[in-house]
């Protein structure tokens, strides 16, 4: 796709969006814009400093030719479960680095030194190479072979002056791969980062088993891994409280008005701090300890308050947000249930029919249905 075609497509898309905006009342449009601004905010953590330093290392590595020996500034991998905030963090820091910004070269051509691609599912080495070609704006021949696709991808990276390739959902490339396919992917990543005539660096984001794949000998000395770990419920209450205040007060300009009396035990005099700690622990559990999910949960609650024309966020907003996120029954809501620590948010959507189907499916394969759920991502 040429730059003219891209601009034309962008104008058509914007025109369609503008048409919808023109049909929405000013009040509703103002609400939508306020919600949009809320979701565009970013909350940095200590891990962001590690990620930024690693990306700056990738930038530095293209300024000096690296030959022969492996170098850990060739691949940066961000590993963590789904909802940890990996993709958001990568996009934020990539956009903040001037070296990675688009520019117009001496021939008047707009150059995008970073491309973003996603490893689809299911994925094979051939399909991954094709995804890269499509990210460059090329439609490869229908019957292109695996080796031809990778050769063309490497050549076009140089033609388009692309130095950094971001691969999201990178685990899809190797999750179902056999030994040969995993080796091919590893060799392809290695070949991309040691092209003799053009510097290419990789930024990978993914859930397990990406980390174990990167432990392979062919990649071990060429990668820097930034783990996006889960939030420890007991040890991160203050962090979650800080995030809550940041999103509600600083980003949304609203107040917190919580009636947490239902969390009080027996006839004891309620301690506001203890009650809030219980609320924060429930939220961490509801989000499965994932930082990105915590942020999304808080934003979802703020959005309900905005839509309700309120300037404060209440406990009920979190109850409703969790219900919409999880699909749970009212009695199984983490923010209201007394046995909240026993609940599993990841499978809250399942009903008896779903469980019966899952059990029958496993039995048909000669397996015992010992636990219902999904692989942690």
mmCIF file of C-alpha atoms in Angstrom:
data_model
loop_
_atom_site.group_PDB
_atom_site.id
_atom_site.type_symbol
_atom_site.label_atom_id
_atom_site.label_comp_id
_atom_site.label_asym_id
_atom_site.label_seq_id
_atom_site.Cartn_x
_atom_site.Cartn_y
_atom_site.Cartn_z
ATOM 1 C CA UNK A 1 0.000 0.000 0.000
ATOM 2 C CA UNK A 2 1.487 3.365 -1.042
ATOM 3 C CA UNK A 3 1.585 6.448 1.202
ATOM 4 C CA UNK A 4 -1.105 8.015 -1.005
ATOM 5 C CA UNK A 5 -3.349 4.990 -0.501
ATOM 6 C CA UNK A 6 -2.720 5.048 3.252
ATOM 7 C CA UNK A 7 -3.569 8.767 3.446
ATOM 8 C CA UNK A 8 -6.687 8.237 1.343
ATOM 9 C CA UNK A 9 -7.823 5.381 3.574
ATOM 10 C CA UNK A 10 -7.127 7.418 6.713
ATOM 11 C CA UNK A 11 -9.188 10.340 5.357
ATOM 12 C CA UNK A 12 -12.090 8.032 4.515
ATOM 13 C CA UNK A 13 -11.978 6.488 7.984
ATOM 14 C CA UNK A 14 -11.872 9.889 9.683
ATOM 15 C CA UNK A 15 -14.762 11.118 7.528
ATOM 16 C CA UNK A 16 -16.879 8.162 8.667
ATOM 17 C CA UNK A 17 -16.043 8.879 12.310
ATOM 18 C CA UNK A 18 -16.773 12.595 11.884
ATOM 19 C CA UNK A 19 -20.166 11.736 10.411
ATOM 20 C CA UNK A 20 -21.090 9.733 13.499
ATOM 21 C CA UNK A 21 -19.840 12.536 15.752
ATOM 22 C CA UNK A 22 -22.030 15.024 13.894
ATOM 23 C CA UNK A 23 -25.095 12.898 14.665
ATOM 24 C CA UNK A 24 -24.408 12.728 18.411
ATOM 25 C CA UNK A 25 -25.567 15.519 20.691
ATOM 26 C CA UNK A 26 -22.996 17.903 22.127
ATOM 27 C CA UNK A 27 -23.570 16.672 25.675
ATOM 28 C CA UNK A 28 -23.024 13.033 24.747
ATOM 29 C CA UNK A 29 -20.041 13.957 22.601
ATOM 30 C CA UNK A 30 -18.485 15.795 25.531
ATOM 31 C CA UNK A 31 -18.931 12.707 27.702
ATOM 32 C CA UNK A 32 -17.319 10.513 25.035
ATOM 33 C CA UNK A 33 -14.353 12.866 24.706
ATOM 34 C CA UNK A 34 -13.895 12.978 28.484
ATOM 35 C CA UNK A 35 -13.881 9.181 28.660
ATOM 36 C CA UNK A 36 -11.420 9.055 25.753
ATOM 37 C CA UNK A 37 -9.052 11.427 27.559
ATOM 38 C CA UNK A 38 -9.249 9.245 30.666
ATOM 39 C CA UNK A 39 -8.209 6.131 28.749
ATOM 40 C CA UNK A 40 -5.318 7.967 27.070
ATOM 41 C CA UNK A 41 -3.554 8.605 30.381
ATOM 42 C CA UNK A 42 -0.587 6.464 31.377
ATOM 43 C CA UNK A 43 0.553 5.367 34.828
ATOM 44 C CA UNK A 44 4.262 4.492 35.057
ATOM 45 C CA UNK A 45 5.735 1.947 37.461
ATOM 46 C CA UNK A 46 9.308 1.036 38.384
ATOM 47 C CA UNK A 47 9.322 -1.526 35.578
ATOM 48 C CA UNK A 48 8.841 1.308 33.066
ATOM 49 C CA UNK A 49 12.337 2.536 33.816
ATOM 50 C CA UNK A 50 13.731 -0.914 33.013
ATOM 51 C CA UNK A 51 11.760 -1.051 29.774
ATOM 52 C CA UNK A 52 12.840 2.422 28.687
ATOM 53 C CA UNK A 53 16.494 1.620 29.380
ATOM 54 C CA UNK A 54 16.188 -1.597 27.372
ATOM 55 C CA UNK A 55 14.615 0.237 24.423
ATOM 56 C CA UNK A 56 17.298 2.904 24.580
ATOM 57 C CA UNK A 57 19.780 0.038 24.415
ATOM 58 C CA UNK A 58 18.145 -1.106 21.178
ATOM 59 C CA UNK A 59 18.507 2.412 19.824
ATOM 60 C CA UNK A 60 22.168 2.566 20.841
ATOM 61 C CA UNK A 61 22.859 -0.819 19.266
ATOM 62 C CA UNK A 62 22.017 0.410 15.757
ATOM 63 C CA UNK A 63 24.461 3.312 16.033
ATOM 64 C CA UNK A 64 27.467 1.003 16.288
ATOM 65 C CA UNK A 65 27.918 -1.997 14.063
ATOM 66 C CA UNK A 66 27.794 -5.226 16.056
ATOM 67 C CA UNK A 67 29.397 -8.135 14.277
ATOM 68 C CA UNK A 68 29.918 -11.750 15.121
ATOM 69 C CA UNK A 69 29.364 -12.000 18.838
ATOM 70 C CA UNK A 70 25.871 -12.085 20.348
ATOM 71 C CA UNK A 71 24.628 -8.902 21.982
ATOM 72 C CA UNK A 72 21.744 -8.555 24.434
ATOM 73 C CA UNK A 73 20.743 -5.268 22.843
ATOM 74 C CA UNK A 74 19.207 -7.009 19.837
ATOM 75 C CA UNK A 75 15.964 -8.380 21.313
ATOM 76 C CA UNK A 76 13.837 -6.927 24.107
ATOM 77 C CA UNK A 77 11.065 -9.184 25.380
ATOM 78 C CA UNK A 78 8.290 -8.078 27.699
ATOM 79 C CA UNK A 79 6.788 -11.160 29.345
ATOM 80 C CA UNK A 80 3.718 -11.327 31.541
ATOM 81 C CA UNK A 81 0.166 -12.551 31.714
ATOM 82 C CA UNK A 82 -2.715 -11.025 29.801
ATOM 83 C CA UNK A 83 -3.800 -7.759 31.380
ATOM 84 C CA UNK A 84 -0.347 -6.928 32.726
ATOM 85 C CA UNK A 85 -0.057 -3.815 30.534
ATOM 86 C CA UNK A 86 2.710 -5.039 28.213
ATOM 87 C CA UNK A 87 1.452 -3.651 24.909
ATOM 88 C CA UNK A 88 0.383 -0.328 26.400
ATOM 89 C CA UNK A 89 3.818 0.166 27.972
ATOM 90 C CA UNK A 90 5.677 -0.693 24.770
ATOM 91 C CA UNK A 91 3.586 1.683 22.672
ATOM 92 C CA UNK A 92 4.015 4.458 25.246
ATOM 93 C CA UNK A 93 7.805 4.212 25.373
ATOM 94 C CA UNK A 94 8.308 3.629 21.654
ATOM 95 C CA UNK A 95 6.375 6.821 20.942
ATOM 96 C CA UNK A 96 8.480 8.746 23.461
ATOM 97 C CA UNK A 97 11.812 7.959 21.785
ATOM 98 C CA UNK A 98 12.781 10.426 19.070
ATOM 99 C CA UNK A 99 14.977 7.903 17.280
ATOM 100 C CA UNK A 100 11.941 5.701 16.703
ATOM 101 C CA UNK A 101 9.696 8.490 15.410
ATOM 102 C CA UNK A 102 8.615 8.717 11.763
ATOM 103 C CA UNK A 103 10.459 11.201 9.574
ATOM 104 C CA UNK A 104 10.805 12.392 5.969
ATOM 105 C CA UNK A 105 14.040 11.271 4.318
ATOM 106 C CA UNK A 106 16.206 13.084 1.779
ATOM 107 C CA UNK A 107 14.010 11.812 -1.054
ATOM 108 C CA UNK A 108 10.849 13.225 0.493
ATOM 109 C CA UNK A 109 9.591 9.791 1.523
ATOM 110 C CA UNK A 110 7.956 9.305 4.925
ATOM 111 C CA UNK A 111 9.885 6.658 6.839
ATOM 112 C CA UNK A 112 8.460 4.661 9.717
ATOM 113 C CA UNK A 113 11.472 3.086 11.484
ATOM 114 C CA UNK A 114 9.196 1.007 13.739
ATOM 115 C CA UNK A 115 6.532 -1.412 12.564
ATOM 116 C CA UNK A 116 3.976 -3.139 14.757
ATOM 117 C CA UNK A 117 2.737 -6.600 13.877
ATOM 118 C CA UNK A 118 0.824 -9.310 15.673
ATOM 119 C CA UNK A 119 1.476 -13.014 15.631
ATOM 120 C CA UNK A 120 -1.914 -14.470 14.768
ATOM 121 C CA UNK A 121 -3.368 -17.676 16.128
ATOM 122 C CA UNK A 122 -2.793 -20.274 14.917
ATOM 123 C CA UNK A 123 0.623 -19.258 13.665
ATOM 124 C CA UNK A 124 3.365 -20.934 11.652
ATOM 125 C CA UNK A 125 6.787 -19.601 10.621
ATOM 126 C CA UNK A 126 5.358 -18.884 7.143
ATOM 127 C CA UNK A 127 2.310 -17.057 8.494
ATOM 128 C CA UNK A 128 4.488 -14.981 10.819
ATOM 129 C CA UNK A 129 6.656 -13.854 7.894
ATOM 130 C CA UNK A 130 3.530 -13.006 5.909
ATOM 131 C CA UNK A 131 2.227 -10.964 8.856
ATOM 132 C CA UNK A 132 5.487 -9.021 8.757
ATOM 133 C CA UNK A 133 5.142 -8.373 5.028
ATOM 134 C CA UNK A 134 1.585 -7.154 5.511
ATOM 135 C CA UNK A 135 2.735 -4.851 8.321
ATOM 136 C CA UNK A 136 5.078 -3.309 5.767
ATOM 137 C CA UNK A 137 2.118 -2.740 3.452
ATOM 138 C CA UNK A 138 2.910 -5.591 1.041
ATOM 139 C CA UNK A 139 0.641 -8.374 -0.141
ATOM 140 C CA UNK A 140 2.885 -11.404 -0.780
ATOM 141 C CA UNK A 141 2.161 -13.957 -3.521
ATOM 142 C CA UNK A 142 -0.492 -16.439 -2.433
ATOM 143 C CA UNK A 143 1.766 -19.463 -2.763
ATOM 144 C CA UNK A 144 4.939 -17.913 -1.372
ATOM 145 C CA UNK A 145 7.055 -20.475 0.429
ATOM 146 C CA UNK A 146 8.310 -20.164 3.980
ATOM 147 C CA UNK A 147 11.947 -19.409 3.162
ATOM 148 C CA UNK A 148 10.953 -17.011 0.377
ATOM 149 C CA UNK A 149 8.671 -15.087 2.726
ATOM 150 C CA UNK A 150 11.438 -14.588 5.293
ATOM 151 C CA UNK A 151 13.968 -13.565 2.627
ATOM 152 C CA UNK A 152 11.505 -11.031 1.215
ATOM 153 C CA UNK A 153 10.684 -9.734 4.697
ATOM 154 C CA UNK A 154 14.346 -9.138 5.517
ATOM 155 C CA UNK A 155 14.941 -7.407 2.174
ATOM 156 C CA UNK A 156 11.925 -5.130 2.513
ATOM 157 C CA UNK A 157 12.856 -4.124 6.055
ATOM 158 C CA UNK A 158 15.960 -2.542 4.571
ATOM 159 C CA UNK A 159 14.049 -1.045 1.632
ATOM 160 C CA UNK A 160 11.598 0.619 4.017
ATOM 161 C CA UNK A 161 14.409 1.553 6.434
ATOM 162 C CA UNK A 162 12.728 -0.253 9.323
ATOM 163 C CA UNK A 163 15.075 -0.798 12.248
ATOM 164 C CA UNK A 164 12.713 -1.957 14.998
ATOM 165 C CA UNK A 165 10.033 -4.636 14.692
ATOM 166 C CA UNK A 166 7.440 -4.988 17.465
ATOM 167 C CA UNK A 167 5.718 -8.387 17.578
ATOM 168 C CA UNK A 168 2.708 -8.516 19.865
ATOM 169 C CA UNK A 169 1.213 -11.818 21.071
ATOM 170 C CA UNK A 170 4.577 -13.340 20.213
ATOM 171 C CA UNK A 171 3.749 -16.525 22.113
ATOM 172 C CA UNK A 172 1.372 -17.503 19.293
ATOM 173 C CA UNK A 173 4.382 -18.105 17.070
ATOM 174 C CA UNK A 174 5.604 -20.980 19.221
ATOM 175 C CA UNK A 175 2.715 -22.057 21.461
ATOM 176 C CA UNK A 176 1.620 -24.900 19.181
ATOM 177 C CA UNK A 177 4.843 -25.194 17.211
ATOM 178 C CA UNK A 178 6.581 -28.517 16.784
ATOM 179 C CA UNK A 179 10.335 -28.838 17.228
ATOM 180 C CA UNK A 180 11.101 -27.910 13.606
ATOM 181 C CA UNK A 181 8.816 -24.862 13.623
ATOM 182 C CA UNK A 182 10.189 -23.587 16.928
ATOM 183 C CA UNK A 183 13.712 -23.928 15.572
ATOM 184 C CA UNK A 184 12.755 -22.087 12.387
ATOM 185 C CA UNK A 185 11.230 -19.221 14.384
ATOM 186 C CA UNK A 186 14.302 -19.007 16.606
ATOM 187 C CA UNK A 187 16.620 -19.004 13.593
ATOM 188 C CA UNK A 188 14.443 -16.396 11.860
ATOM 189 C CA UNK A 189 14.615 -14.056 14.869
ATOM 190 C CA UNK A 190 18.359 -14.583 15.038
ATOM 191 C CA UNK A 191 18.757 -13.903 11.307
ATOM 192 C CA UNK A 192 16.703 -10.715 11.526
ATOM 193 C CA UNK A 193 18.936 -9.288 14.227
ATOM 194 C CA UNK A 194 22.247 -10.097 12.557
ATOM 195 C CA UNK A 195 21.694 -8.922 8.993
ATOM 196 C CA UNK A 196 25.143 -7.847 7.719
ATOM 197 C CA UNK A 197 23.920 -4.821 5.765
ATOM 198 C CA UNK A 198 21.082 -3.453 7.879
ATOM 199 C CA UNK A 199 20.451 -3.231 11.661
ATOM 200 C CA UNK A 200 17.133 -4.750 12.763
ATOM 201 C CA UNK A 201 16.098 -5.145 16.395
ATOM 202 C CA UNK A 202 13.104 -7.002 17.836
ATOM 203 C CA UNK A 203 10.654 -6.032 20.574
ATOM 204 C CA UNK A 204 8.511 -8.983 21.638
ATOM 205 C CA UNK A 205 5.475 -8.983 23.902
ATOM 206 C CA UNK A 206 3.734 -12.119 25.045
ATOM 207 C CA UNK A 207 2.438 -14.457 27.693
ATOM 208 C CA UNK A 208 3.801 -17.899 28.570
ATOM 209 C CA UNK A 209 5.430 -19.793 26.882
ATOM 210 C CA UNK A 210 7.350 -16.850 25.374
ATOM 211 C CA UNK A 211 9.808 -16.689 28.287
ATOM 212 C CA UNK A 212 10.726 -20.364 28.015
ATOM 213 C CA UNK A 213 11.141 -20.034 24.243
ATOM 214 C CA UNK A 214 13.568 -17.148 24.715
ATOM 215 C CA UNK A 215 15.700 -19.376 26.951
ATOM 216 C CA UNK A 216 16.769 -21.267 23.818
ATOM 217 C CA UNK A 217 20.527 -21.174 23.240
ATOM 218 C CA UNK A 218 20.179 -19.434 19.872
ATOM 219 C CA UNK A 219 18.428 -16.461 21.533
ATOM 220 C CA UNK A 220 19.672 -16.475 25.133
ATOM 221 C CA UNK A 221 22.633 -14.151 24.561
ATOM 222 C CA UNK A 222 20.686 -11.855 22.264
ATOM 223 C CA UNK A 223 17.766 -10.826 24.466
ATOM 224 C CA UNK A 224 16.888 -8.691 27.437
ATOM 225 C CA UNK A 225 13.762 -9.807 29.274
ATOM 226 C CA UNK A 226 11.535 -7.381 31.190
ATOM 227 C CA UNK A 227 9.087 -9.345 33.369
ATOM 228 C CA UNK A 228 5.707 -7.728 33.991
ATOM 229 C CA UNK A 229 4.874 -9.568 37.191
ATOM 230 C CA UNK A 230 1.497 -9.708 38.898
ATOM 231 C CA UNK A 231 0.576 -7.416 41.771
ATOM 232 C CA UNK A 232 1.034 -9.086 45.155
ATOM 233 C CA UNK A 233 -2.296 -8.699 46.938
ATOM 234 C CA UNK A 234 -0.862 -8.452 50.435
ATOM 235 C CA UNK A 235 2.202 -6.403 49.621
ATOM 236 C CA UNK A 236 0.801 -3.952 47.066
ATOM 237 C CA UNK A 237 -2.235 -2.438 48.778
ATOM 238 C CA UNK A 238 -0.522 0.958 48.934
ATOM 239 C CA UNK A 239 0.342 0.757 45.231
ATOM 240 C CA UNK A 240 -3.254 -0.043 44.268
ATOM 241 C CA UNK A 241 -4.478 2.767 46.520
ATOM 242 C CA UNK A 242 -2.105 5.153 44.756
ATOM 243 C CA UNK A 243 -3.364 4.001 41.349
ATOM 244 C CA UNK A 244 -6.948 4.505 42.513
ATOM 245 C CA UNK A 245 -6.245 8.068 43.629
ATOM 246 C CA UNK A 246 -4.320 8.843 40.439
ATOM 247 C CA UNK A 247 -7.042 7.667 38.066
ATOM 248 C CA UNK A 248 -10.054 9.011 39.968
ATOM 249 C CA UNK A 249 -8.681 12.267 41.369
ATOM 250 C CA UNK A 250 -5.789 13.301 39.106
ATOM 251 C CA UNK A 251 -6.917 11.940 35.731
ATOM 252 C CA UNK A 252 -10.708 12.173 36.028
ATOM 253 C CA UNK A 253 -10.927 15.137 38.435
ATOM 254 C CA UNK A 254 -13.510 13.288 40.548
ATOM 255 C CA UNK A 255 -13.979 12.288 44.174
ATOM 256 C CA UNK A 256 -14.048 8.923 45.934
ATOM 257 C CA UNK A 257 -17.164 8.432 48.016
ATOM 258 C CA UNK A 258 -17.123 4.901 49.370
ATOM 259 C CA UNK A 259 -19.603 3.482 51.828
ATOM 260 C CA UNK A 260 -17.660 0.427 52.966
ATOM 261 C CA UNK A 261 -19.731 -0.294 56.045
ATOM 262 C CA UNK A 262 -20.737 -3.693 54.624
ATOM 263 C CA UNK A 263 -17.111 -4.804 55.030
ATOM 264 C CA UNK A 264 -17.134 -4.196 58.785
ATOM 265 C CA UNK A 265 -16.994 -7.330 60.941
ATOM 266 C CA UNK A 266 -19.514 -7.873 63.729
ATOM 267 C CA UNK A 267 -20.102 -5.081 66.210
ATOM 268 C CA UNK A 268 -16.562 -3.705 65.988
ATOM 269 C CA UNK A 269 -16.088 0.005 65.507
ATOM 270 C CA UNK A 270 -15.333 0.306 61.762
ATOM 271 C CA UNK A 271 -11.762 1.368 60.980
ATOM 272 C CA UNK A 272 -11.888 3.321 57.676
ATOM 273 C CA UNK A 273 -8.333 2.324 56.784
ATOM 274 C CA UNK A 274 -8.957 -1.371 57.367
ATOM 275 C CA UNK A 275 -12.201 -1.232 55.394
ATOM 276 C CA UNK A 276 -10.425 0.412 52.469
ATOM 277 C CA UNK A 277 -7.660 -2.195 52.637
ATOM 278 C CA UNK A 278 -10.309 -4.897 52.294
ATOM 279 C CA UNK A 279 -11.730 -3.095 49.268
ATOM 280 C CA UNK A 280 -8.275 -2.774 47.673
ATOM 281 C CA UNK A 281 -7.511 -6.461 48.268
ATOM 282 C CA UNK A 282 -10.822 -7.411 46.704
ATOM 283 C CA UNK A 283 -9.973 -5.313 43.654
ATOM 284 C CA UNK A 284 -6.561 -6.948 43.285
ATOM 285 C CA UNK A 285 -8.246 -10.358 43.481
ATOM 286 C CA UNK A 286 -10.921 -9.319 40.985
ATOM 287 C CA UNK A 287 -8.172 -8.341 38.520
ATOM 288 C CA UNK A 288 -6.153 -11.516 39.122
ATOM 289 C CA UNK A 289 -3.249 -9.386 40.318
ATOM 290 C CA UNK A 290 -2.627 -7.823 36.895
ATOM 291 C CA UNK A 291 -1.629 -4.159 36.962
ATOM 292 C CA UNK A 292 -3.193 -3.337 33.605
ATOM 293 C CA UNK A 293 -6.465 -4.949 34.645
ATOM 294 C CA UNK A 294 -6.504 -2.934 37.884
ATOM 295 C CA UNK A 295 -6.197 0.272 35.879
ATOM 296 C CA UNK A 296 -8.940 -0.837 33.495
ATOM 297 C CA UNK A 297 -11.219 -1.760 36.396
ATOM 298 C CA UNK A 298 -10.832 1.694 37.957
ATOM 299 C CA UNK A 299 -11.357 3.427 34.622
ATOM 300 C CA UNK A 300 -14.468 1.333 34.028
ATOM 301 C CA UNK A 301 -15.900 2.492 37.358
ATOM 302 C CA UNK A 302 -15.072 6.121 36.570
ATOM 303 C CA UNK A 303 -16.739 5.753 33.175
ATOM 304 C CA UNK A 304 -19.986 4.621 34.862
ATOM 305 C CA UNK A 305 -19.883 7.690 37.106
ATOM 306 C CA UNK A 306 -19.317 9.975 34.111
ATOM 307 C CA UNK A 307 -22.185 8.388 32.192
ATOM 308 C CA UNK A 308 -24.362 8.886 35.288
ATOM 309 C CA UNK A 309 -23.452 12.605 35.350
ATOM 310 C CA UNK A 310 -21.766 12.289 38.734
ATOM 311 C CA UNK A 311 -18.512 13.819 39.904
ATOM 312 C CA UNK A 312 -17.784 11.059 42.396
ATOM 313 C CA UNK A 313 -17.078 7.328 42.191
ATOM 314 C CA UNK A 314 -18.904 4.952 44.534
ATOM 315 C CA UNK A 315 -18.514 1.322 45.547
ATOM 316 C CA UNK A 316 -21.519 0.425 43.400
ATOM 317 C CA UNK A 317 -19.574 1.536 40.310
ATOM 318 C CA UNK A 318 -16.959 -1.141 41.012
ATOM 319 C CA UNK A 319 -19.613 -3.769 41.696
ATOM 320 C CA UNK A 320 -21.245 -3.047 38.327
ATOM 321 C CA UNK A 321 -17.902 -2.853 36.502
ATOM 322 C CA UNK A 322 -16.798 -6.237 37.819
ATOM 323 C CA UNK A 323 -20.153 -7.709 36.818
ATOM 324 C CA UNK A 324 -19.740 -6.448 33.238
ATOM 325 C CA UNK A 325 -16.096 -7.559 33.056
ATOM 326 C CA UNK A 326 -16.597 -11.031 34.525
ATOM 327 C CA UNK A 327 -20.194 -11.933 33.741
ATOM 328 C CA UNK A 328 -20.603 -13.240 37.306
ATOM 329 C CA UNK A 329 -23.819 -13.974 39.158
ATOM 330 C CA UNK A 330 -24.782 -11.314 41.736
ATOM 331 C CA UNK A 331 -23.938 -13.691 44.587
ATOM 332 C CA UNK A 332 -20.467 -14.296 43.151
ATOM 333 C CA UNK A 333 -19.342 -10.687 42.867
ATOM 334 C CA UNK A 334 -15.880 -10.271 44.405
ATOM 335 C CA UNK A 335 -16.807 -6.827 45.748
ATOM 336 C CA UNK A 336 -19.851 -8.104 47.697
ATOM 337 C CA UNK A 337 -19.428 -11.844 48.415
ATOM 338 C CA UNK A 338 -18.264 -12.868 51.879
ATOM 339 C CA UNK A 339 -16.218 -15.742 50.390
ATOM 340 C CA UNK A 340 -14.586 -13.476 47.801
ATOM 341 C CA UNK A 341 -11.119 -15.015 48.314
ATOM 342 C CA UNK A 342 -12.470 -18.394 47.136
ATOM 343 C CA UNK A 343 -13.949 -17.024 43.913
ATOM 344 C CA UNK A 344 -12.159 -17.386 40.580
ATOM 345 C CA UNK A 345 -12.753 -14.270 38.442
ATOM 346 C CA UNK A 346 -11.362 -15.928 35.292
ATOM 347 C CA UNK A 347 -14.196 -18.486 35.241
ATOM 348 C CA UNK A 348 -16.980 -16.357 36.744
ATOM 349 C CA UNK A 349 -18.778 -16.354 33.387
ATOM 350 C CA UNK A 350 -19.234 -20.132 33.328
ATOM 351 C CA UNK A 351 -22.693 -21.496 34.085
ATOM 352 C CA UNK A 352 -23.834 -25.056 34.772
ATOM 353 C CA UNK A 353 -24.366 -25.733 31.045
ATOM 354 C CA UNK A 354 -20.837 -24.530 30.279
ATOM 355 C CA UNK A 355 -19.362 -26.766 32.969
ATOM 356 C CA UNK A 356 -21.378 -29.748 31.783
ATOM 357 C CA UNK A 357 -20.168 -29.193 28.216
ATOM 358 C CA UNK A 358 -16.553 -28.882 29.387
ATOM 359 C CA UNK A 359 -16.804 -32.041 31.451
ATOM 360 C CA UNK A 360 -18.342 -33.992 28.566
ATOM 361 C CA UNK A 361 -15.658 -32.750 26.180
ATOM 362 C CA UNK A 362 -12.847 -33.779 28.507
ATOM 363 C CA UNK A 363 -14.393 -37.188 29.153
ATOM 364 C CA UNK A 364 -14.702 -37.764 25.409
ATOM 365 C CA UNK A 365 -10.940 -37.305 25.253
ATOM 366 C CA UNK A 366 -10.362 -39.695 28.138
ATOM 367 C CA UNK A 367 -9.542 -36.964 30.619
ATOM 368 C CA UNK A 368 -10.961 -36.131 34.010
ATOM 369 C CA UNK A 369 -12.547 -32.743 34.531
ATOM 370 C CA UNK A 370 -10.768 -31.807 37.762
ATOM 371 C CA UNK A 371 -10.903 -28.042 37.404
ATOM 372 C CA UNK A 372 -12.770 -25.689 35.138
ATOM 373 C CA UNK A 373 -10.929 -22.693 33.819
ATOM 374 C CA UNK A 374 -8.564 -21.293 31.273
ATOM 375 C CA UNK A 375 -4.832 -21.168 30.911
ATOM 376 C CA UNK A 376 -3.487 -18.106 32.764
ATOM 377 C CA UNK A 377 -2.383 -15.622 30.124
#
